[in-house]
PDB file of N, CA, C and O in Angstrom:
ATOM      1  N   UNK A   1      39.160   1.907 -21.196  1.00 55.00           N
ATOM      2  CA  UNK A   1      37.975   2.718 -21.031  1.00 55.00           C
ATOM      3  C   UNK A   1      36.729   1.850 -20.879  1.00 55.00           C
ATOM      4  O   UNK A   1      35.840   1.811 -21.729  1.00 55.00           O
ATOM      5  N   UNK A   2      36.724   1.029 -19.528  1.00 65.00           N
ATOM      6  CA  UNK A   2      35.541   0.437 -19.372  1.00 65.00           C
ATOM      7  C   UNK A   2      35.198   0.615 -18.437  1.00 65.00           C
ATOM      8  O   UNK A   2      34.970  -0.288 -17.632  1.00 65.00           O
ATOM      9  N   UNK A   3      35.057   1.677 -18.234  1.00 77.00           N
ATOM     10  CA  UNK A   3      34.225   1.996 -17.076  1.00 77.00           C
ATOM     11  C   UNK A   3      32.760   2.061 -17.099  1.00 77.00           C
ATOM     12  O   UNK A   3      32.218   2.331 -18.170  1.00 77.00           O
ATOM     13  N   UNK A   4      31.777   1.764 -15.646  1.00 81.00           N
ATOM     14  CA  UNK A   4      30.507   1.489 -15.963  1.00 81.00           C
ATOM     15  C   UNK A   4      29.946   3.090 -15.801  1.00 81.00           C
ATOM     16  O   UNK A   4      30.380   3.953 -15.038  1.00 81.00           O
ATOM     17  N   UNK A   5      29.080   3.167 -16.565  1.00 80.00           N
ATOM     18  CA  UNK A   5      28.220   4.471 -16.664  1.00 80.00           C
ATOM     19  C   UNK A   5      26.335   4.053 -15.832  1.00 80.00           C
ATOM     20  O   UNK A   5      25.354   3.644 -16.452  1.00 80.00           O
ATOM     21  N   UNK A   6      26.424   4.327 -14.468  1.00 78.00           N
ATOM     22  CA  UNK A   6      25.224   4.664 -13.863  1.00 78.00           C
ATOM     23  C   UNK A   6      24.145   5.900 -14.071  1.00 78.00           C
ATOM     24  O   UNK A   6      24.501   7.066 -13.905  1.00 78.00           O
ATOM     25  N   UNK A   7      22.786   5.542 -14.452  1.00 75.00           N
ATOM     26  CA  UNK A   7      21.885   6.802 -14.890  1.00 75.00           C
ATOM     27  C   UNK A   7      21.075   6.677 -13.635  1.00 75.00           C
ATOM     28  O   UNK A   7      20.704   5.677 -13.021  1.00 75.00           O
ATOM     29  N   UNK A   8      20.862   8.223 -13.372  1.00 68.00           N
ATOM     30  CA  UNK A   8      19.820   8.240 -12.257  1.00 68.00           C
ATOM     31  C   UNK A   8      19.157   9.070 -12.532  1.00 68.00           C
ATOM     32  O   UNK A   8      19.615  10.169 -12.845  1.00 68.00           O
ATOM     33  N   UNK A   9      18.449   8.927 -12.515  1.00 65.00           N
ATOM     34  CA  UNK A   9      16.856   9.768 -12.417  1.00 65.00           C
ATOM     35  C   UNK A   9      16.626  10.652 -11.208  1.00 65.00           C
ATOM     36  O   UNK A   9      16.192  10.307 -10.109  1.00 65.00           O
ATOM     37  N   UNK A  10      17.035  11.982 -11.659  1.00 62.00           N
ATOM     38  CA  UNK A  10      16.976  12.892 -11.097  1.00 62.00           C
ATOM     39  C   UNK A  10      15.453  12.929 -10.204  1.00 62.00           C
ATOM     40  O   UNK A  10      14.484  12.425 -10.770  1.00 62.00           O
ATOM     41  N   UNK A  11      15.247  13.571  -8.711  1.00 60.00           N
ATOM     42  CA  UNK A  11      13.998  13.883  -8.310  1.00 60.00           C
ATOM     43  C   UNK A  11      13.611  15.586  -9.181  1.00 60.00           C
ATOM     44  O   UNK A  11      14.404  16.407  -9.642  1.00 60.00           O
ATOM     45  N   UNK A  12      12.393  15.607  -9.141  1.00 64.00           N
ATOM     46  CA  UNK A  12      11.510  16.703  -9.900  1.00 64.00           C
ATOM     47  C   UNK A  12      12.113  17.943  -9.063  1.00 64.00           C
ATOM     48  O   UNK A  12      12.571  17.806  -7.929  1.00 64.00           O
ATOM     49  N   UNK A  13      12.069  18.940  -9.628  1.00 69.00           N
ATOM     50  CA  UNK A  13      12.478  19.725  -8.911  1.00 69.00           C
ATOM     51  C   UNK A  13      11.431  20.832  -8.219  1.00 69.00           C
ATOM     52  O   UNK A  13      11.823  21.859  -7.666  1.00 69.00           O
ATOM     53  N   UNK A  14      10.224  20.492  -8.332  1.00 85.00           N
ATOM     54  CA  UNK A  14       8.780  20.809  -7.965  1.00 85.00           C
ATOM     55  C   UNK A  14       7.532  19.903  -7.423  1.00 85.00           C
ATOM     56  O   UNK A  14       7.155  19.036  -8.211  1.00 85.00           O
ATOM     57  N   UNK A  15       7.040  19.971  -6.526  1.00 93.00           N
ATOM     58  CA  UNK A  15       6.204  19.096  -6.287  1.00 93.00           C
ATOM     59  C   UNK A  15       4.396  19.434  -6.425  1.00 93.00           C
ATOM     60  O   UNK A  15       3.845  19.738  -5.367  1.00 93.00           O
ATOM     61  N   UNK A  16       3.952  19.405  -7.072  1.00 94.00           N
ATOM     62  CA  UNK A  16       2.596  19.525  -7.626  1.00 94.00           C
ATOM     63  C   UNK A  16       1.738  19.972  -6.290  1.00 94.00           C
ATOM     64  O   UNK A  16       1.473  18.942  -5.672  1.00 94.00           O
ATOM     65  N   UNK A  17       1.176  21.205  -5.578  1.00 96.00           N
ATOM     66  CA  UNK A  17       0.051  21.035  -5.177  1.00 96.00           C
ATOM     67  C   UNK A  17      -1.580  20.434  -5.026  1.00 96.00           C
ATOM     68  O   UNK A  17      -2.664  20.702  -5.543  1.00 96.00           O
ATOM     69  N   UNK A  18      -1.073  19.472  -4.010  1.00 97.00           N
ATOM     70  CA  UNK A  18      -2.654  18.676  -4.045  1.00 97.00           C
ATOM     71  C   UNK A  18      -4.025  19.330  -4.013  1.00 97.00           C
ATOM     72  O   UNK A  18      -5.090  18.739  -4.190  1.00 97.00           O
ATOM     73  N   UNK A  19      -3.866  20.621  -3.765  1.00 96.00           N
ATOM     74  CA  UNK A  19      -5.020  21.317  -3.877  1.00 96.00           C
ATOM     75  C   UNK A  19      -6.335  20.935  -5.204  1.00 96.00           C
ATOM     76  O   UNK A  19      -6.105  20.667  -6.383  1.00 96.00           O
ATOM     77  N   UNK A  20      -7.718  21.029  -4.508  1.00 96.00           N
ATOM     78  CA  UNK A  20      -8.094  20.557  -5.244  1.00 96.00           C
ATOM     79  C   UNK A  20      -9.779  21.543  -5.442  1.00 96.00           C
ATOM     80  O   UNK A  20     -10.794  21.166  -6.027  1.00 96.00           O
ATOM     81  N   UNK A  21      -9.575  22.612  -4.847  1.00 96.00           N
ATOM     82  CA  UNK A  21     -10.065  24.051  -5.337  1.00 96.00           C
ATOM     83  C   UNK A  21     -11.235  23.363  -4.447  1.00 96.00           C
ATOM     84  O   UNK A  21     -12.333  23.336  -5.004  1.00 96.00           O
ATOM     85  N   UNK A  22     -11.137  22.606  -2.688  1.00 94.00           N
ATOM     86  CA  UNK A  22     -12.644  22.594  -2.353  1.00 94.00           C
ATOM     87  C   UNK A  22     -11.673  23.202  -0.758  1.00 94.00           C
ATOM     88  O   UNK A  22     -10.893  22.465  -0.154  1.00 94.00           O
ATOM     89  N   UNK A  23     -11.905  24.313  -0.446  1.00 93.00           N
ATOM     90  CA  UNK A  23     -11.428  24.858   0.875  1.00 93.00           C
ATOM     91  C   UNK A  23     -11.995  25.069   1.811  1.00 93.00           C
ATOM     92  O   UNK A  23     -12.144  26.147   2.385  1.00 93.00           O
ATOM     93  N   UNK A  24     -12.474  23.810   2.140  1.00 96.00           N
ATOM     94  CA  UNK A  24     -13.593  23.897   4.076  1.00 96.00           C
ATOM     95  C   UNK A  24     -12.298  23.263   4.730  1.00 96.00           C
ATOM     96  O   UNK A  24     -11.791  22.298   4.158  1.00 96.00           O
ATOM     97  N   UNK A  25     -11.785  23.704   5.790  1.00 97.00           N
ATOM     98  CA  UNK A  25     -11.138  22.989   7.483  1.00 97.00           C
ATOM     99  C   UNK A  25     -12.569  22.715   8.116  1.00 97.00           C
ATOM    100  O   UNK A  25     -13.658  23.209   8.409  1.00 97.00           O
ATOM    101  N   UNK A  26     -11.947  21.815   8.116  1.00 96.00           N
ATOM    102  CA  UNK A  26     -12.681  20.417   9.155  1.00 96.00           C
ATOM    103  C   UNK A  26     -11.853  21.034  10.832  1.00 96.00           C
ATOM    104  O   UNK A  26     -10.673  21.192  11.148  1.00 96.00           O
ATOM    105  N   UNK A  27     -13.236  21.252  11.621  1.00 96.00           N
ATOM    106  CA  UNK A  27     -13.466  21.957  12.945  1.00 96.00           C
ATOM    107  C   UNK A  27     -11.980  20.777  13.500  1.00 96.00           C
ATOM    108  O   UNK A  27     -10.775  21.026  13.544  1.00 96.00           O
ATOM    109  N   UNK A  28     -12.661  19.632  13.812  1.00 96.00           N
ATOM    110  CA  UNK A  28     -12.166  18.737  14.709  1.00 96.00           C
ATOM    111  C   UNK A  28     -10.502  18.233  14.392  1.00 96.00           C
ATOM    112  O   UNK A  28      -9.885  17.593  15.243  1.00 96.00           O
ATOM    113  N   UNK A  29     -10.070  18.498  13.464  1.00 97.00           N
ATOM    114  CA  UNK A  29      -8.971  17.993  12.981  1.00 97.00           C
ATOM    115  C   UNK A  29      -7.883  19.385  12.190  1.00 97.00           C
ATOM    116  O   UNK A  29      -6.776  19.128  11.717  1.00 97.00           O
ATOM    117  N   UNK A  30      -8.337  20.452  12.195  1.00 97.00           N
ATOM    118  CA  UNK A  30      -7.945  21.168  11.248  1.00 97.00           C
ATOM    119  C   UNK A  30      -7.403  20.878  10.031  1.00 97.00           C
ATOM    120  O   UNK A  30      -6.312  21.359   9.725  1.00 97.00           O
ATOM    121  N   UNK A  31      -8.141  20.001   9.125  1.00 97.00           N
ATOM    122  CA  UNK A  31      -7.384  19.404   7.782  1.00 97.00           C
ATOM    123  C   UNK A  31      -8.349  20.155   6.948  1.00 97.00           C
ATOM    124  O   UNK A  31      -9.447  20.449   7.421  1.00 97.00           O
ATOM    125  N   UNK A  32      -7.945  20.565   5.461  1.00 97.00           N
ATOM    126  CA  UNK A  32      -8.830  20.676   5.036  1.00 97.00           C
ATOM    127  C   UNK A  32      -9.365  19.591   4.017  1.00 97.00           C
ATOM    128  O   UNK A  32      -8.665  18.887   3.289  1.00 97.00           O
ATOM    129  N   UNK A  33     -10.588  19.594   4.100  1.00 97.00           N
ATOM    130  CA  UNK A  33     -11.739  18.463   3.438  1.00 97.00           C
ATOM    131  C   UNK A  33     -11.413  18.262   1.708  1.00 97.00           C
ATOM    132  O   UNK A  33     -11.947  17.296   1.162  1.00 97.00           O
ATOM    133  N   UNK A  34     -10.730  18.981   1.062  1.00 97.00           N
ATOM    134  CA  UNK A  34     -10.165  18.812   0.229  1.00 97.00           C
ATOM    135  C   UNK A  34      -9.051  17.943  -0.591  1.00 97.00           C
ATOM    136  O   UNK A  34      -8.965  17.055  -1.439  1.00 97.00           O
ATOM    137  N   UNK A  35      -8.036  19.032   0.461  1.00 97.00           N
ATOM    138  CA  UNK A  35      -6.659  18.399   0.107  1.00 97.00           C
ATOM    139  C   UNK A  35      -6.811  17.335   1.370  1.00 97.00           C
ATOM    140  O   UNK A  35      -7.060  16.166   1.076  1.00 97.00           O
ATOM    141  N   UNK A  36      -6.672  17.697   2.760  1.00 98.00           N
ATOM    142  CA  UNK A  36      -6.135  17.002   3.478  1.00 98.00           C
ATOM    143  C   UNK A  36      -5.262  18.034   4.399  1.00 98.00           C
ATOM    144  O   UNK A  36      -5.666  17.970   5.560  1.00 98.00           O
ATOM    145  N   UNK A  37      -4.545  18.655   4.293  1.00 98.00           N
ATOM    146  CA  UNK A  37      -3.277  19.662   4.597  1.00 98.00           C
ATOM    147  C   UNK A  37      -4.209  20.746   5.826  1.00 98.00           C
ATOM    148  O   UNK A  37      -5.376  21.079   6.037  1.00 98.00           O
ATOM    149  N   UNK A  38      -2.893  20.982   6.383  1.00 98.00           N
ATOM    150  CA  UNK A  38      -3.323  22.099   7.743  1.00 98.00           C
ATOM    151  C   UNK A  38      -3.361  23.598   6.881  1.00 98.00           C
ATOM    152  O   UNK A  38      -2.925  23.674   5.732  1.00 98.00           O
ATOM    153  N   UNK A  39      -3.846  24.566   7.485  1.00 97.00           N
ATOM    154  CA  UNK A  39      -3.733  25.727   6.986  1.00 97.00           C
ATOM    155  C   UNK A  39      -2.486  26.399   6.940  1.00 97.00           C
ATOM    156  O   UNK A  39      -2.287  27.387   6.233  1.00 97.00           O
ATOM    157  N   UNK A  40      -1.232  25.621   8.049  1.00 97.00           N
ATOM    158  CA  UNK A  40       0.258  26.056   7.947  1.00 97.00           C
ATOM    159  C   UNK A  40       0.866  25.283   6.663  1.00 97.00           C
ATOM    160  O   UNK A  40       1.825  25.556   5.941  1.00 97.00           O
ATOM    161  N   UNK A  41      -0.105  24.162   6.655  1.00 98.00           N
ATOM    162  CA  UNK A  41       1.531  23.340   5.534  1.00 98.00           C
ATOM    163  C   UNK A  41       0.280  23.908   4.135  1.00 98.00           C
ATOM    164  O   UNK A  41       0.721  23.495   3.063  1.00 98.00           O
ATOM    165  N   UNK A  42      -1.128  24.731   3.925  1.00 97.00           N
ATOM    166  CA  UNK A  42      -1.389  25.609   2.587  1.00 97.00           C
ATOM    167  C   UNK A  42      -0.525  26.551   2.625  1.00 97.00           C
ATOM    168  O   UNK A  42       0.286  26.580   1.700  1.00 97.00           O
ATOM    169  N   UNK A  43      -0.439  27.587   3.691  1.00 97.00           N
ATOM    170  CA  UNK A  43       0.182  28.881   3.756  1.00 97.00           C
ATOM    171  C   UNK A  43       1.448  28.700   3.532  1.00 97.00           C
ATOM    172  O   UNK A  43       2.005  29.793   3.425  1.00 97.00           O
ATOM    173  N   UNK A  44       2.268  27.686   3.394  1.00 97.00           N
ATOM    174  CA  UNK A  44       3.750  27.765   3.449  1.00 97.00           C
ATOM    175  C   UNK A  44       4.162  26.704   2.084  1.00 97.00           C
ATOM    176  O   UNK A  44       5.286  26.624   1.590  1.00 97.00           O
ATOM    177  N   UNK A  45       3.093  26.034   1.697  1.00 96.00           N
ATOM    178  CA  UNK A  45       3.292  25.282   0.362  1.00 96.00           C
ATOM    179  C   UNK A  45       4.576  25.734  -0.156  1.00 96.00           C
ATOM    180  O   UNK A  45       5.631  25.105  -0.068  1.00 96.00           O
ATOM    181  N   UNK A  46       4.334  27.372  -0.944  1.00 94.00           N
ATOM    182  CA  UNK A  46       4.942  27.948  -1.873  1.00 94.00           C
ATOM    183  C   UNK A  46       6.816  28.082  -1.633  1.00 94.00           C
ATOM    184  O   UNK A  46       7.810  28.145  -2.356  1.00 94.00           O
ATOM    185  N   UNK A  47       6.502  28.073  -0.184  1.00 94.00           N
ATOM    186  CA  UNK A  47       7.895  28.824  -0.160  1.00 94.00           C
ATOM    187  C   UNK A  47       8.741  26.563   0.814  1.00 94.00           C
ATOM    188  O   UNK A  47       9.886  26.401   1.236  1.00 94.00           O
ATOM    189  N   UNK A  48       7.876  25.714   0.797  1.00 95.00           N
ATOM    190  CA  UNK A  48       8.705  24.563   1.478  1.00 95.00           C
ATOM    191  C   UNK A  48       9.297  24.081   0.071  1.00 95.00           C
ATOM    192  O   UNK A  48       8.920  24.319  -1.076  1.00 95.00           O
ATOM    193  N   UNK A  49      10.421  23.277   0.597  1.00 94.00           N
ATOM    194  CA  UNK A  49      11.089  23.370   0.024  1.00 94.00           C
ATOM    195  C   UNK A  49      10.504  21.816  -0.905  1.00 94.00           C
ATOM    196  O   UNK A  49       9.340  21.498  -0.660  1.00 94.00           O
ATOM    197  N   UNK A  50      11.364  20.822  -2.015  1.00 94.00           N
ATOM    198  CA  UNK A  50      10.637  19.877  -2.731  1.00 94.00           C
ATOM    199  C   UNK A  50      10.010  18.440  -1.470  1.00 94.00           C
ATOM    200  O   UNK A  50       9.048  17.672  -1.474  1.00 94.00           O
ATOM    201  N   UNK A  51      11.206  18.692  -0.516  1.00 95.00           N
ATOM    202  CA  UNK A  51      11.084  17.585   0.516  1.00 95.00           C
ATOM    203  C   UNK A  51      10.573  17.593   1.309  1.00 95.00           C
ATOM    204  O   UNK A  51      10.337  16.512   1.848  1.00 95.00           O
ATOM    205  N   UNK A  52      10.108  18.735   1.847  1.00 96.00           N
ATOM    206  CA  UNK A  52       8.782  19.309   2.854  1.00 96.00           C
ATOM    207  C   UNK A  52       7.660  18.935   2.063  1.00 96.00           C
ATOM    208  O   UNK A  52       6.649  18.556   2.655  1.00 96.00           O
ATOM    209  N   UNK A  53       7.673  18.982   0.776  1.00 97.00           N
ATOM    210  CA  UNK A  53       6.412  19.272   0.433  1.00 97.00           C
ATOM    211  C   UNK A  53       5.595  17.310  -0.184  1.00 97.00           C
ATOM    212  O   UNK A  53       4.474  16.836  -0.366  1.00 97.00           O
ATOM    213  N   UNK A  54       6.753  16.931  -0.257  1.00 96.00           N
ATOM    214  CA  UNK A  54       6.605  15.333  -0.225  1.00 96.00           C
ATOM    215  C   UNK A  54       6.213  14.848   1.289  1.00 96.00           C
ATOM    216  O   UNK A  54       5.187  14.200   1.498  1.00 96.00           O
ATOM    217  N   UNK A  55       6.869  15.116   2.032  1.00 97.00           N
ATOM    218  CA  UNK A  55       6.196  14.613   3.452  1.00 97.00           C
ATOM    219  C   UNK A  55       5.268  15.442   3.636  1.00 97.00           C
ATOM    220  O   UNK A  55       5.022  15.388   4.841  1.00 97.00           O
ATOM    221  N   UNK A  56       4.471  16.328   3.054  1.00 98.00           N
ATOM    222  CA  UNK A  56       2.916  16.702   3.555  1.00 98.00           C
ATOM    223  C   UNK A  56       1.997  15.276   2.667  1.00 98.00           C
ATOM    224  O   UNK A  56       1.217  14.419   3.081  1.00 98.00           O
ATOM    225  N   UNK A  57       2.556  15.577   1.343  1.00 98.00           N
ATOM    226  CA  UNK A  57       1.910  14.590   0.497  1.00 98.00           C
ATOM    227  C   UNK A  57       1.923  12.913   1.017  1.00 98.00           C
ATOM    228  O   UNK A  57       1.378  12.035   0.349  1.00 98.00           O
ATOM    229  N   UNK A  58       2.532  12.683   2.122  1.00 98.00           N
ATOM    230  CA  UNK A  58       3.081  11.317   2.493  1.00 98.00           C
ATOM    231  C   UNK A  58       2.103  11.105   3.349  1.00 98.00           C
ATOM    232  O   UNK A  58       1.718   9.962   3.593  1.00 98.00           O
ATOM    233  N   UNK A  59       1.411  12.514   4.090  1.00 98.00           N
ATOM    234  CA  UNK A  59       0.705  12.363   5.431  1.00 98.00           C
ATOM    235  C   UNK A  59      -0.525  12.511   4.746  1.00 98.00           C
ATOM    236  O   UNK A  59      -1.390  12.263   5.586  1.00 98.00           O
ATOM    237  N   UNK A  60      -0.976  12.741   3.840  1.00 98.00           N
ATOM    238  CA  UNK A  60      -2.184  13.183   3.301  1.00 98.00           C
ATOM    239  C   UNK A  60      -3.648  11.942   2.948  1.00 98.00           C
ATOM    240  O   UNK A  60      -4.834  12.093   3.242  1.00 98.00           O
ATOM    241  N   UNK A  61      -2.931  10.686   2.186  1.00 98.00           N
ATOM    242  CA  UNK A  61      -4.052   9.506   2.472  1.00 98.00           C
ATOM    243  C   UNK A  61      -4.526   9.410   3.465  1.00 98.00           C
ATOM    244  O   UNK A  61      -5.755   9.348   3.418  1.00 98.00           O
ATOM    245  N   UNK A  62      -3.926   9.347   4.775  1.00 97.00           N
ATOM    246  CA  UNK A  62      -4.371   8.588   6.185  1.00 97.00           C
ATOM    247  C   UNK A  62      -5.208   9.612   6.472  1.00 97.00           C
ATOM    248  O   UNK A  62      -6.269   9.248   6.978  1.00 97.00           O
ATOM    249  N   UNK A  63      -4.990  11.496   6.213  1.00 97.00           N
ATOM    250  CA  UNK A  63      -6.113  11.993   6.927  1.00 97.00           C
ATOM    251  C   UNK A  63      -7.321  12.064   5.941  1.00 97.00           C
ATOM    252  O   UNK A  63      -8.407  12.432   6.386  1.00 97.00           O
ATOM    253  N   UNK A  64      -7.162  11.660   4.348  1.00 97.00           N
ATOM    254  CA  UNK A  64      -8.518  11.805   3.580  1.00 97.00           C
ATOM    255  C   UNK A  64      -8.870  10.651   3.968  1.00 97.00           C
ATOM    256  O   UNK A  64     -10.063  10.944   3.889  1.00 97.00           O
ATOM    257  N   UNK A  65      -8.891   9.741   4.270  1.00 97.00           N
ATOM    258  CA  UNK A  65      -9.143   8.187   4.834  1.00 97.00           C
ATOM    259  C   UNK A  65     -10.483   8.969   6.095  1.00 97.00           C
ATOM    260  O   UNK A  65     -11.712   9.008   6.035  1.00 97.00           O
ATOM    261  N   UNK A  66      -9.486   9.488   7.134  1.00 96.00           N
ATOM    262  CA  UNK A  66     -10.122   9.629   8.143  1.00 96.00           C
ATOM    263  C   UNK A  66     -11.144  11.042   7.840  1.00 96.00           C
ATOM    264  O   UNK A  66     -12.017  11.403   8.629  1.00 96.00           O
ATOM    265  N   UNK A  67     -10.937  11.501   6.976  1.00 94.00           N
ATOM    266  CA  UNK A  67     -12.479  12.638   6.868  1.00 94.00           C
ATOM    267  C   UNK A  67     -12.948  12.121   6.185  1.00 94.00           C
ATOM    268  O   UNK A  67     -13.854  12.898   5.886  1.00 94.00           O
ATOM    269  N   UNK A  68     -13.139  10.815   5.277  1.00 91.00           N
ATOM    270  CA  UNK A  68     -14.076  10.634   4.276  1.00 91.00           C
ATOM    271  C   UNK A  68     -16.060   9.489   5.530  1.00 91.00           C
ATOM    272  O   UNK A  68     -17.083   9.182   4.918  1.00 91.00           O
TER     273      UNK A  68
END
């Protein structure tokens, strides 16, 4: 009985909305000035799934970068 025992660290099974309670879209880009996020990837937050909702969060520095 020596077998090796590997632990993994499960991913979360929720991913935190970046929302950050300031909701202007920016004309030129449709992001909003807040989060960052389009009004499709707010409206659909709830229902994407944990891995959708990590690749919004993945795209989100580069456009607060570019509205700041």
């Amino acid at each position: 009985m020596g077998g090796v025992i590997e632990l993994v660290t499960p991913e979360p099974a929720d991913v935190a909305s970046p929302c950050v309670n300031v909701c202007v879209i920016e004309r030129a880009t449709g992001w909003c000035t807040g989060c960052g996020r389009t009004l499709d990837e707010i409206a659909g937050w709830g229902m994407a799934s944990p891995g959708e909702k990590r690749a919004v969060l993945a795209r989100l520095p580069e456009r607060m970068a570019r509205l700041a």
